[in-house]
Short mmCIF file of C-alpha atoms and ligand atoms in Angstrom, two decimals:
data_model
loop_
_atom_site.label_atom_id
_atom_site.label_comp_id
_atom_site.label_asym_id
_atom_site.label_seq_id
_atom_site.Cartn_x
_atom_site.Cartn_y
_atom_site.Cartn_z
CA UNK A 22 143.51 -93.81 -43.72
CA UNK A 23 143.50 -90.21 -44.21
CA UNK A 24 145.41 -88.49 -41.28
CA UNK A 25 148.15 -91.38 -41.49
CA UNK A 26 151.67 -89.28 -42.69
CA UNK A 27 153.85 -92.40 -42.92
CA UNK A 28 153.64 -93.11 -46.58
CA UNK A 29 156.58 -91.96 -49.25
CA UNK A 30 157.10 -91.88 -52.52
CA UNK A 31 160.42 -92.33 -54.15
CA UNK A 32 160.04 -91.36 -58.05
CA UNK A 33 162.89 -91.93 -60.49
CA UNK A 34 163.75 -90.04 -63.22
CA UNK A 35 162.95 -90.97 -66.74
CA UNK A 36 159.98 -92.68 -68.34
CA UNK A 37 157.52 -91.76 -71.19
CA UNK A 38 153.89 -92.03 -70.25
CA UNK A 39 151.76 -93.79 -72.76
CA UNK A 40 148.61 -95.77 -73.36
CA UNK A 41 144.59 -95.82 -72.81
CA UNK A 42 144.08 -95.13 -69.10
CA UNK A 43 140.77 -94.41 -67.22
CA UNK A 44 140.98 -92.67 -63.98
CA UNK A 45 138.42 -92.75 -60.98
CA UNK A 46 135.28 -91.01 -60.89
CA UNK A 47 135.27 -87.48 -60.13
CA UNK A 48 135.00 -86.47 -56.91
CA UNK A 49 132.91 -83.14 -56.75
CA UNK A 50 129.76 -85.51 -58.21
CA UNK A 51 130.32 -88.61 -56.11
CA UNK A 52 129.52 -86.49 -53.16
CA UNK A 53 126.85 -84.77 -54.58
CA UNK A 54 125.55 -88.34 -56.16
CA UNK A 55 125.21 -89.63 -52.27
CA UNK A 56 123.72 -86.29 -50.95
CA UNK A 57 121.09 -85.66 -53.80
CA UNK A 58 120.10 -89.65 -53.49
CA UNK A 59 119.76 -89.73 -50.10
CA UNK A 60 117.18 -86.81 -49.93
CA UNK A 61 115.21 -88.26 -53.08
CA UNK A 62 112.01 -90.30 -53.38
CA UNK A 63 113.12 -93.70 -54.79
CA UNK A 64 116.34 -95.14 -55.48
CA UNK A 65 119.54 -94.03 -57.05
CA UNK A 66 121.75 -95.79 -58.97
CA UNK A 67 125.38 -94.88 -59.25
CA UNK A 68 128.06 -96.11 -61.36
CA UNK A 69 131.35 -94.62 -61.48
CA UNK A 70 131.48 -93.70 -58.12
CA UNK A 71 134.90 -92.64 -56.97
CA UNK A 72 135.94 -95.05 -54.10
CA UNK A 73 138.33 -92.63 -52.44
CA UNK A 74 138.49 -91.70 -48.80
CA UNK A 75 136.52 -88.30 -49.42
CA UNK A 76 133.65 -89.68 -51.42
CA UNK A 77 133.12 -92.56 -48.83
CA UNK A 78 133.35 -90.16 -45.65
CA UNK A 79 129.83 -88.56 -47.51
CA UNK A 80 128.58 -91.82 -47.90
CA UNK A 81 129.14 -92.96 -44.06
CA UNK A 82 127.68 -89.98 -43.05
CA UNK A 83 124.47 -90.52 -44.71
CA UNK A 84 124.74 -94.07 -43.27
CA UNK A 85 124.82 -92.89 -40.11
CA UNK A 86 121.89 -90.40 -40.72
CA UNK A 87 119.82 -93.76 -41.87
CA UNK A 88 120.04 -93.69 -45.27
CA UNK A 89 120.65 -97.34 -46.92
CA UNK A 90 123.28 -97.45 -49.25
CA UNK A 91 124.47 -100.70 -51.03
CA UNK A 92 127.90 -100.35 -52.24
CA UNK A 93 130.17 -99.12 -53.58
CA UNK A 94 131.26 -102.49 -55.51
CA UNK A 95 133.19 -101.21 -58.62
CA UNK A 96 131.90 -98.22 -58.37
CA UNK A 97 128.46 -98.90 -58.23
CA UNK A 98 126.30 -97.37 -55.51
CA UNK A 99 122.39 -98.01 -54.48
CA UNK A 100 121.04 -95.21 -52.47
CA UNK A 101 117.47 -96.19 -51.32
CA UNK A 102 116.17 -92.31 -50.99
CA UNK A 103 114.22 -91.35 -47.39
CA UNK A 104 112.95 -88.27 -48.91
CA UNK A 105 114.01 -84.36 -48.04
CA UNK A 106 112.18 -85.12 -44.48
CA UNK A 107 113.78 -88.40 -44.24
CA UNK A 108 116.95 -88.63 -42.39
CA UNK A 109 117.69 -89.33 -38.93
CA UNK A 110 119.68 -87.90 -36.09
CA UNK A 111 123.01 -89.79 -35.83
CA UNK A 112 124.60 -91.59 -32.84
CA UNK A 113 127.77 -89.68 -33.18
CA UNK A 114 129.39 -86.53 -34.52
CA UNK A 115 130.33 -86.76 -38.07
CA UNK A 116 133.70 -86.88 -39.00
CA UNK A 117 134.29 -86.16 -42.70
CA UNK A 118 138.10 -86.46 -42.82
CA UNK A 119 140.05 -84.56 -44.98
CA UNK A 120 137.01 -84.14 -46.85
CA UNK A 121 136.04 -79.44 -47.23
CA UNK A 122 133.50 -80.50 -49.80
CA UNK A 123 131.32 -82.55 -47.76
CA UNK A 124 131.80 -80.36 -44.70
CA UNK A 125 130.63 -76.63 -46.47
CA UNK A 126 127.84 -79.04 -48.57
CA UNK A 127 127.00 -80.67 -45.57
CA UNK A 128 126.53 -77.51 -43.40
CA UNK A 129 124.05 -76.40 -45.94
CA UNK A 130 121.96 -79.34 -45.77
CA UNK A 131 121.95 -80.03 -42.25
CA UNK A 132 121.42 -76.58 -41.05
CA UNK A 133 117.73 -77.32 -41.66
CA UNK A 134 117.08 -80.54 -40.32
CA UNK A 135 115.36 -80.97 -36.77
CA UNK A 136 118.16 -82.78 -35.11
CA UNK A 137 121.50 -81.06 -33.90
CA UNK A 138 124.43 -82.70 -35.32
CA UNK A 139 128.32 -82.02 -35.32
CA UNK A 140 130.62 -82.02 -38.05
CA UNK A 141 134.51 -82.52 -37.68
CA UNK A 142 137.47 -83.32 -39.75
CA UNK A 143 141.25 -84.54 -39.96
CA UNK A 144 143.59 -82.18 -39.35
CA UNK A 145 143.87 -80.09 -42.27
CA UNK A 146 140.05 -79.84 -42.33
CA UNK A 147 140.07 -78.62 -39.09
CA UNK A 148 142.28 -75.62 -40.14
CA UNK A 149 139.93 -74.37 -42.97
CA UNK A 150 138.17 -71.61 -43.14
CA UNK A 151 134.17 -72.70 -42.36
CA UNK A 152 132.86 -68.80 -41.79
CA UNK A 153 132.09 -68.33 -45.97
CA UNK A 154 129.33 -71.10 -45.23
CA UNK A 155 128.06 -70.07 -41.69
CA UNK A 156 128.12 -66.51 -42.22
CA UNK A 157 125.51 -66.77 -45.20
CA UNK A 158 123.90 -69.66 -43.45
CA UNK A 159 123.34 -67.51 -39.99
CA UNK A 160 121.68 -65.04 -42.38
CA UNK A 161 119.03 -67.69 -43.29
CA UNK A 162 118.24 -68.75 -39.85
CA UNK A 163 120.73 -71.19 -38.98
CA UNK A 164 122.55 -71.58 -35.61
CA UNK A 165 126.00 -73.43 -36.42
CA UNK A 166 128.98 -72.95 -33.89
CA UNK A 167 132.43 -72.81 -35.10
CA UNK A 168 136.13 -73.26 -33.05
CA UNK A 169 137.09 -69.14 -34.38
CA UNK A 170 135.32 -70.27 -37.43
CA UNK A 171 137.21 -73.11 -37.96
CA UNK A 172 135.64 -76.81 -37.50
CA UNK A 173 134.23 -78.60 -35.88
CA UNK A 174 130.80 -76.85 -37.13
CA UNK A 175 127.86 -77.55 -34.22
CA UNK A 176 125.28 -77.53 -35.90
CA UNK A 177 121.66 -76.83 -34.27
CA UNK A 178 118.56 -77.87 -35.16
CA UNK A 179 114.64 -76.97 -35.31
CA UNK A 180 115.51 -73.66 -37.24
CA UNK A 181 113.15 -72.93 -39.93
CA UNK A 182 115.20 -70.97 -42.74
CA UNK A 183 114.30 -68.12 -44.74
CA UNK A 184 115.36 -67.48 -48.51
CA UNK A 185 118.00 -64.61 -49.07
CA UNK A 186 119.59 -63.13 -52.00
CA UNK A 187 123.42 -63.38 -51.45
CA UNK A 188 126.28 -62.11 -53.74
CA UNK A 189 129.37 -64.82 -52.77
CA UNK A 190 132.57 -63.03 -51.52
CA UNK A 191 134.62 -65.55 -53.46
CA UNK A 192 134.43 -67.70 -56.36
CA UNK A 193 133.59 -71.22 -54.82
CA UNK A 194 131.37 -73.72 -56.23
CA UNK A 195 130.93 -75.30 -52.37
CA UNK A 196 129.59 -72.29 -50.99
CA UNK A 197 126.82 -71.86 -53.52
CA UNK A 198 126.07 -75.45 -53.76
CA UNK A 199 125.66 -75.14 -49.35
CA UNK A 200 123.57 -72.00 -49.75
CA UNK A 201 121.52 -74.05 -52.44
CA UNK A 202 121.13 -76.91 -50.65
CA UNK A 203 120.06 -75.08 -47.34
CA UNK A 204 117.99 -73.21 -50.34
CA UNK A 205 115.62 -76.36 -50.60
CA UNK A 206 114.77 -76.59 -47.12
CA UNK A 207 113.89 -72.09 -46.46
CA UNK A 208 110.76 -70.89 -47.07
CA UNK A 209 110.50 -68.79 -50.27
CA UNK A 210 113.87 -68.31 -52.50
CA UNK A 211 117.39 -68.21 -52.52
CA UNK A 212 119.39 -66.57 -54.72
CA UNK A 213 123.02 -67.11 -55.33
CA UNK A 214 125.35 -64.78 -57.32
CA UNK A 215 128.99 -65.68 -58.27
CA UNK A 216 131.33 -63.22 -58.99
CA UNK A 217 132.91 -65.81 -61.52
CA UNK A 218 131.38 -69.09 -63.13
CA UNK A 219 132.35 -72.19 -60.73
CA UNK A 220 131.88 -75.57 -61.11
CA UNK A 221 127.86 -76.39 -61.90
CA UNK A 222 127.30 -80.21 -60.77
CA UNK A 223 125.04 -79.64 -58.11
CA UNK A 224 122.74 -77.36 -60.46
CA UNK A 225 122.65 -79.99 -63.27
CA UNK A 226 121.84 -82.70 -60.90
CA UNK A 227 118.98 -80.92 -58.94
CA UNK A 228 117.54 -79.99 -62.35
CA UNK A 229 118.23 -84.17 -63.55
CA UNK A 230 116.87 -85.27 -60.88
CA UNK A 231 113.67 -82.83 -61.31
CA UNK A 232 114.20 -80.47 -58.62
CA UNK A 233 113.25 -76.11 -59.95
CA UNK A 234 115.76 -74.39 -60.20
CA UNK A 235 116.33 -70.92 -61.96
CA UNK A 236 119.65 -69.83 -63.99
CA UNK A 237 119.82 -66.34 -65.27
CA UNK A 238 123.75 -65.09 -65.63
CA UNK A 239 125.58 -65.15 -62.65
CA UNK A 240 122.39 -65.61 -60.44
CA UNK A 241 121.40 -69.55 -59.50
CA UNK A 242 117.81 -69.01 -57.70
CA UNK A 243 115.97 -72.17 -56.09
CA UNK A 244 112.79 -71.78 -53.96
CA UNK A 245 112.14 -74.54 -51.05
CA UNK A 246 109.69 -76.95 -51.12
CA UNK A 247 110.04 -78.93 -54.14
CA UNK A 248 111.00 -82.80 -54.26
CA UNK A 249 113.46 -85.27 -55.60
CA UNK A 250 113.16 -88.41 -57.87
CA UNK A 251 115.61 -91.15 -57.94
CA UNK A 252 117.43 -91.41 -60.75
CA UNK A 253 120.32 -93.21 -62.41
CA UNK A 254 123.80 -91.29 -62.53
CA UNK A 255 127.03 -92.71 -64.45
CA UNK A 256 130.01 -90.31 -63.00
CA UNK A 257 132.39 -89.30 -64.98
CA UNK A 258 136.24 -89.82 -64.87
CA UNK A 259 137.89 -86.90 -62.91
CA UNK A 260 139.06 -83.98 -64.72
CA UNK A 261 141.24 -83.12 -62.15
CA UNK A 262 142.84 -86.61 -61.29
CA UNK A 263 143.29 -87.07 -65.46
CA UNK A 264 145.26 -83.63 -65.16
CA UNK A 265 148.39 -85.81 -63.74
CA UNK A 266 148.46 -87.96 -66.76
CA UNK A 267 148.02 -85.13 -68.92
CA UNK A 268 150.93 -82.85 -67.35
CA UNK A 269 153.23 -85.92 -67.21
CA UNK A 270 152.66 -86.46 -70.66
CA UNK A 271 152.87 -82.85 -71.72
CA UNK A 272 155.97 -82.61 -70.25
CA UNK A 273 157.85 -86.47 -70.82
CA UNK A 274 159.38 -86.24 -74.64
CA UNK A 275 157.88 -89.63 -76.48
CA UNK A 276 154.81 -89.80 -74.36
CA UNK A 277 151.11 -90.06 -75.64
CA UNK A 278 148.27 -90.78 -73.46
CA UNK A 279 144.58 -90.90 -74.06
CA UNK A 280 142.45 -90.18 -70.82
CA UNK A 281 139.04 -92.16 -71.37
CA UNK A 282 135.53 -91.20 -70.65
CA UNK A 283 136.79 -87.30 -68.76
CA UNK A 284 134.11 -84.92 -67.66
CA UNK A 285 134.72 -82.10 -69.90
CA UNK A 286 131.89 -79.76 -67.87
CA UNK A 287 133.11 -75.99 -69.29
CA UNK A 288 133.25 -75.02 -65.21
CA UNK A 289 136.00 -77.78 -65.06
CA UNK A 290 138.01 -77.37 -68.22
CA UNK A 291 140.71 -74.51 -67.14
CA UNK A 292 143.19 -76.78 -67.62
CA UNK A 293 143.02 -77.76 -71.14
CA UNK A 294 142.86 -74.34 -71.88
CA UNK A 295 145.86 -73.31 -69.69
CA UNK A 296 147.64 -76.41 -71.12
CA UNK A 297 146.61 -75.18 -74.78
CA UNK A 298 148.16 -71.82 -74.47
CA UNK A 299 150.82 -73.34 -73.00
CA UNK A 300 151.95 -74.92 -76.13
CA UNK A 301 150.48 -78.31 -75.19
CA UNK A 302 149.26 -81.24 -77.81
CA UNK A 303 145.65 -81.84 -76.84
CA UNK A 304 143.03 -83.37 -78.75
CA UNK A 305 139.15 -84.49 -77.90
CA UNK A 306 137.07 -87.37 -79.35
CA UNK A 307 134.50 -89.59 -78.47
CA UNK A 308 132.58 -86.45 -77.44
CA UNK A 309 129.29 -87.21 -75.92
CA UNK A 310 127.15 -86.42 -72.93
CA UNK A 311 125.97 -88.65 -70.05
CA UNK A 312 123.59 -88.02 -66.85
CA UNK A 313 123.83 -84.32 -68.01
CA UNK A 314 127.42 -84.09 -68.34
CA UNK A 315 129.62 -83.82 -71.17
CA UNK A 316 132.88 -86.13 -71.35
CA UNK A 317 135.37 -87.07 -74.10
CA UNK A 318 138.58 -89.17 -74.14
CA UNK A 319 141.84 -86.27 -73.82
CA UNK A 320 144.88 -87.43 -75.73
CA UNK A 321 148.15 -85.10 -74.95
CA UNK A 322 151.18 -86.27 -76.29
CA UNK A 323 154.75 -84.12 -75.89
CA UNK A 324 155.78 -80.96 -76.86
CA UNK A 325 157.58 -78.65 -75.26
CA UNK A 326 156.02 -76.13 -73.73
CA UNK A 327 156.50 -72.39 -72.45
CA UNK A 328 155.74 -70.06 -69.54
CA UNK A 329 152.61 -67.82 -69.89
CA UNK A 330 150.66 -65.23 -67.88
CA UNK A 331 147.52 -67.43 -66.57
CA UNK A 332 144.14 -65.47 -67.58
CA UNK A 333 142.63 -64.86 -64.13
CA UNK A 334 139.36 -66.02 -65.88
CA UNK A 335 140.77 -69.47 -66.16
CA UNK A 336 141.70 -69.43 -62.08
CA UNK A 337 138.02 -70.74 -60.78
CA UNK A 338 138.30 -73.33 -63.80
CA UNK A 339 141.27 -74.88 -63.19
CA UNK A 340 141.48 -74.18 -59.30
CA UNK A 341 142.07 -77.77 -57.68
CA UNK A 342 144.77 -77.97 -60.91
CA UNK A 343 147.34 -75.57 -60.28
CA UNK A 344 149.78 -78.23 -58.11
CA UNK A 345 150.66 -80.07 -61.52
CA UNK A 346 150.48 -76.99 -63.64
CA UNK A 347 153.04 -75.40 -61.64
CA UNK A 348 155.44 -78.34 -62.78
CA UNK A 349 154.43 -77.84 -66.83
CA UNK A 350 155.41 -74.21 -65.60
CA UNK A 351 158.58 -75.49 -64.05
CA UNK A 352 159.15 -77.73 -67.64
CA UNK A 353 158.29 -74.45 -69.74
CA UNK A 354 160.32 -72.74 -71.27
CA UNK A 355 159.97 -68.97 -69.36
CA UNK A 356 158.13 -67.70 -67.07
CA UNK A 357 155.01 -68.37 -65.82
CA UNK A 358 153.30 -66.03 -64.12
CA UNK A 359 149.84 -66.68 -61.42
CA UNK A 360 147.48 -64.29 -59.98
CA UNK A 361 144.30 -63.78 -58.46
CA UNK A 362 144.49 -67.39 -57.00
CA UNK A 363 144.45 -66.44 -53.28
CA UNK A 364 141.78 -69.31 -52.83
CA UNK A 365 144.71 -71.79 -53.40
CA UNK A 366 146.33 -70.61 -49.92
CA UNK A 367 143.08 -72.00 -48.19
CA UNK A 368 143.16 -75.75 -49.69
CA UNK A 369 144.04 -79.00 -48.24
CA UNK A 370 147.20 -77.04 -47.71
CA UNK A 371 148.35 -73.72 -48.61
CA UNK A 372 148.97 -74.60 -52.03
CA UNK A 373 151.09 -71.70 -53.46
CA UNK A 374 153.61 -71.66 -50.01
CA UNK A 375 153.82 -75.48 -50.32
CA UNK A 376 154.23 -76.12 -54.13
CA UNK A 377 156.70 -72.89 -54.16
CA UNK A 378 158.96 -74.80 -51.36
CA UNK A 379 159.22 -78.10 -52.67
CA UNK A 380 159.96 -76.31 -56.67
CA UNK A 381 162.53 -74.44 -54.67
CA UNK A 382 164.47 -77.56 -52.86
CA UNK A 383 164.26 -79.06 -56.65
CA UNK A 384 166.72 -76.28 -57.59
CA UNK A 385 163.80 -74.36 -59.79
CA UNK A 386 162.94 -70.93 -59.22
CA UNK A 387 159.39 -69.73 -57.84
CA UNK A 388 158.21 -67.16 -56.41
CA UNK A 389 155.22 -67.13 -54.12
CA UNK A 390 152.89 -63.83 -54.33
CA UNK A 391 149.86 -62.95 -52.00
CA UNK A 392 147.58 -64.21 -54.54
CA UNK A 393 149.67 -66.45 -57.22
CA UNK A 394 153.22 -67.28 -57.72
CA UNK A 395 155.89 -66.87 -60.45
CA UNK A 396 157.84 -69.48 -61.67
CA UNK A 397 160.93 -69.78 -63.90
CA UNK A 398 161.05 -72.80 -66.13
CA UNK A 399 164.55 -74.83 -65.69
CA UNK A 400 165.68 -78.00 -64.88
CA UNK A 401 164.47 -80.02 -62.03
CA UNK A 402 166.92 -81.41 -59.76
CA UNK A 403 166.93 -84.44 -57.34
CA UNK A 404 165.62 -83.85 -53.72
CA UNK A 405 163.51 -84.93 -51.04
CA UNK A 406 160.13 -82.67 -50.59
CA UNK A 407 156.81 -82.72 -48.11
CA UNK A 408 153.56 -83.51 -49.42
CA UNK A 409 152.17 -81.95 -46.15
CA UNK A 410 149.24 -84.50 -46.48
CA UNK A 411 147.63 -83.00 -49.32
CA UNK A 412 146.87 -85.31 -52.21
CA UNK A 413 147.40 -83.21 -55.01
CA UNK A 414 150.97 -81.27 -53.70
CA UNK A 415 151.98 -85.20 -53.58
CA UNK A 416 150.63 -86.53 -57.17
CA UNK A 417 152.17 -83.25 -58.84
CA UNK A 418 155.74 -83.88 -57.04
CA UNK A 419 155.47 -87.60 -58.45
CA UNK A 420 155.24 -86.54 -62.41
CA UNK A 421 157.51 -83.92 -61.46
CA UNK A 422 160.60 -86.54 -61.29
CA UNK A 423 159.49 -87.54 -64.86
CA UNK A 424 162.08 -85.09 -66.34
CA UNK A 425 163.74 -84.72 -62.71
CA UNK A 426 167.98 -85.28 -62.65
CA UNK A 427 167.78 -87.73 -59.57
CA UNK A 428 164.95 -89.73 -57.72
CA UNK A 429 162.65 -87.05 -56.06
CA UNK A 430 161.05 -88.39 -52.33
CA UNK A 431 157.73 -86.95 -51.15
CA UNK A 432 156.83 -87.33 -47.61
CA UNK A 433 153.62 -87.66 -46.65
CA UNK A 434 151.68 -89.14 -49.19
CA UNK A 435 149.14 -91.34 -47.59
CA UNK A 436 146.01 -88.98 -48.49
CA UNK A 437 146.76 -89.76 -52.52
CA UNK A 438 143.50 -92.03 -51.44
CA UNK A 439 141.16 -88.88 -50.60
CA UNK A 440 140.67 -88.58 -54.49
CA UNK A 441 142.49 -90.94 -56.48
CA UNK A 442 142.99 -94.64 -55.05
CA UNK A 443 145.06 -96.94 -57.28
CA UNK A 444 147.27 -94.04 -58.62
CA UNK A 445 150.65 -95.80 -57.69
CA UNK A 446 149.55 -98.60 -60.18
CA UNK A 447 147.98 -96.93 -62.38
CA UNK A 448 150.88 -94.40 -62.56
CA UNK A 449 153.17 -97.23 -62.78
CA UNK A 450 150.93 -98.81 -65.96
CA UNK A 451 151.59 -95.35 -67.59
CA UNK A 452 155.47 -95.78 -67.47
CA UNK A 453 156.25 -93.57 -63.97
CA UNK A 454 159.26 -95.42 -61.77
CA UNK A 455 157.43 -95.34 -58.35
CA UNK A 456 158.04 -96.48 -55.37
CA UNK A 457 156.12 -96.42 -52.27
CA UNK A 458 157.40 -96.81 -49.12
CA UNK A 459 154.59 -97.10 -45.76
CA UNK A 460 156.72 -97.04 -42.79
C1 S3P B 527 134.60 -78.37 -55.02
C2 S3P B 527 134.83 -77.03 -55.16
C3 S3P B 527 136.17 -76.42 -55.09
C4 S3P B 527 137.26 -77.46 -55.24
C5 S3P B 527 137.02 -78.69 -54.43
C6 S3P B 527 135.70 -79.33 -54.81
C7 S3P B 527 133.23 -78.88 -55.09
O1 S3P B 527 136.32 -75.79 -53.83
O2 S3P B 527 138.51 -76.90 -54.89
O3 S3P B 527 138.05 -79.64 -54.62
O4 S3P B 527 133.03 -80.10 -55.22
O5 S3P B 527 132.29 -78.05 -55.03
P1 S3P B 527 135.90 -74.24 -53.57
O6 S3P B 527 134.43 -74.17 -53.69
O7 S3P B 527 136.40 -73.96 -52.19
O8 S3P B 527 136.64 -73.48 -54.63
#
């Protein structure tokens, strides 16, 4: 269970990682697979579904709101739709874990409904910020109380929302996907602008599932009203849970790895690119395109690599990656240098304090900055590191002891399940020396 901070990971040194692997489904449209089914006319059928703690504490919540959901079995998932009027005050607050996603999505769609409803979260959801939804959200009509704008998020309802034109404040695909959600439910239009191109699932899916919507530029508009059909969705394999596989074997000499069946959406691919000027070996095939997104298998196999300045334009595409690319930086040879990634201090954990400790007790030197970090490729020493309960500090400290001197222990590993269950094993299947220890 997310929460639970008794789980290690002792990683040894050594080990090439090879072979055909698939990884679980991506996460951003699991959640938005559940949410988008529940409201629609008919029934949805997932497959794919990631089966991680995040993507299920979005599916219990719709349970609990009356929505009928079969599954998941393999990751497939039967949501039997109860229409955008359809759902149903719940018996409890809702607690979402460690999950930020369905929290700032959920705020969105909730603020609108005619029951009240509360919203809470572990403990590093509870510390994350919740005023970039309910600030635009009060604007529309919404009445949502915060802890100093922090969760849990009280949500009233019986508020009839108005459309408003809003420019976001920050790059963030779950902001715009709230204030589009909420968008459905106010009377006349919303219109989103992002100061930089974010992850698009929830726009392709409203349009796949035959909801209006308008995109022109930088400017998502959607005007309330309008319905959803049922549909069938396959999800893809998570770009951002392949990007372990693809920085271990990047960095590994021998390895060569083909990630099957990725989602390759261009909002999502910063880290190929990154990777790519990097110095990586990359190569696509089996391009193709399902339930409106593209995927392709990724094969990386070794070469070394060296440090580069990051294009800031890359930052919102490759923003849940940085954890592992901060250990191809730490493999590079040179420096590496981050900015305008301030958004990575506000994550499960403060990513650029937390990754720039534990590269430090490995013996390697980074620097954190306000809104980035620098980092000095060298060799990675032996040591014993937090994972501070965020899944991907932990993953990225595991591939990390692939060219490590000594075994490498991370503390606090237990919410690896929020977004990628079965990694041990399938880490293990790759060629990483893992060990888990659950006190
Ligand atoms: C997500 C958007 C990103 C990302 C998160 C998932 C989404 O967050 O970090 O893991 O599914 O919309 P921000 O919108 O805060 O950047």
């Amino acid at each position: 269970m997310s929460g639970e901070n008794n789980k290690k990971f002792i990683v040894h040194p050594g080990g090439v990682i090879q072979g055909e692997l698939r990884v679980p489904g991506d996460k951003s449209i699991s959640h938005r697979s559940i949410m988008l089914g529940a409201l629609a006319e008919g029934t949805t059928e997932v497959t794919g579904f990631l089966e991680g703690e995040d993507a299920l504490a979005t599916l219990s919540a719709f349970r609990a709101m009356g929505v009928e959901i079969i599954g998941p079995d393999k990751g497939k998932v039967t949501i039997h739709g109860v229409g955008m009027q359809g759902l149903k005050a719940p018996q409890a607050e809702l607690d979402l874990g460690n999950s930020g996603t369905s929290m700032r999505l959920l705020s969105g769609l909730l603020a609108a409904q005619d029951f009240d409803v509360t919203l809470t979260g572990d403990k590093s959801l509870s510390a994350r910020p919740m005023k970039r939804v309910t600030d635009p959200l009060a604007l529309m009509g919404a009445e949502i109380g915060t802890s100093d704008g922090k969760p849990p998020l009280k949500i009233q309802g019986g508020n009839k929302l108005k459309g408003i034109d809003y420019d976001l404040p920050m790059a963030s695909a779950q902001v715009k996907s709230c204030l589009l959600l909420a968008g459905m439910y106010a009377e006349g239009k919303t219109s989103v602008t992002e100061p930089a191109p974010t992850r698009d699932h929830t726009e392709r899916m409203l349009q796949g599932m035959g909801y209006p919507l308008d995109v022109n530029g930088s400017t998502v508009t959607i005007e309330g009203g309008h319905k959803l059909e049922g549909c069938r969705i396959d999800v893809p394999a998570d770009i951002s849970s392949a990007t372990f596989f693809m920085v271990a074997a990047a960095i590994a000499p021998g390895s060569d790895v083909t990630l099957k069946h990725v989602g390759i959406n261009s909002t999502r691919i910063g880290v190929i690119n990154i990777l790519d000027l990097m110095g990586a070996d990359i190569s696509l095939s089996n391009e193709t395109e399902t339930g409106g997104e593209p995927v392709a298998d990724i094969r990386v196999r070794y070469a070394p690599l060296r440090g580069i300045q990051i294009p800031e334009d890359q930052v919102p595409l490759a923003i849940d990656e940085f954890p592992a690319l901060f250990i191809a930086a730490a493999c590079a040879e040179g420096r590496t240098v981050l900015t305008g990634a301030e958004e990575l201090r506000v994550k499960e954990s403060d990513r650029i304090q937390v990754m720039a400790d534990g590269l430090q007790i490995l013996g390697i030197d980074a620097e954190p900055t306000a809104d980035g970090i620098v980092i000095e490729g060298g060799v990675i020493g032996s040591g014993e590191v937090e994972g501070h309960g965020d899944h991907r500090i932990a993953m990225s400290f595991a591939i990390a002891a692939l060219q490590a001197g000594g075994s490498i222990q991370i503390n606090d590993c237990a919410n690896v399940a929020t977004s990628f269950p079965g990694f041990v094993e399938l880490a293990r299947e790759a060629g990483l020396n893992i060990e888990v220890i659950d006190e």
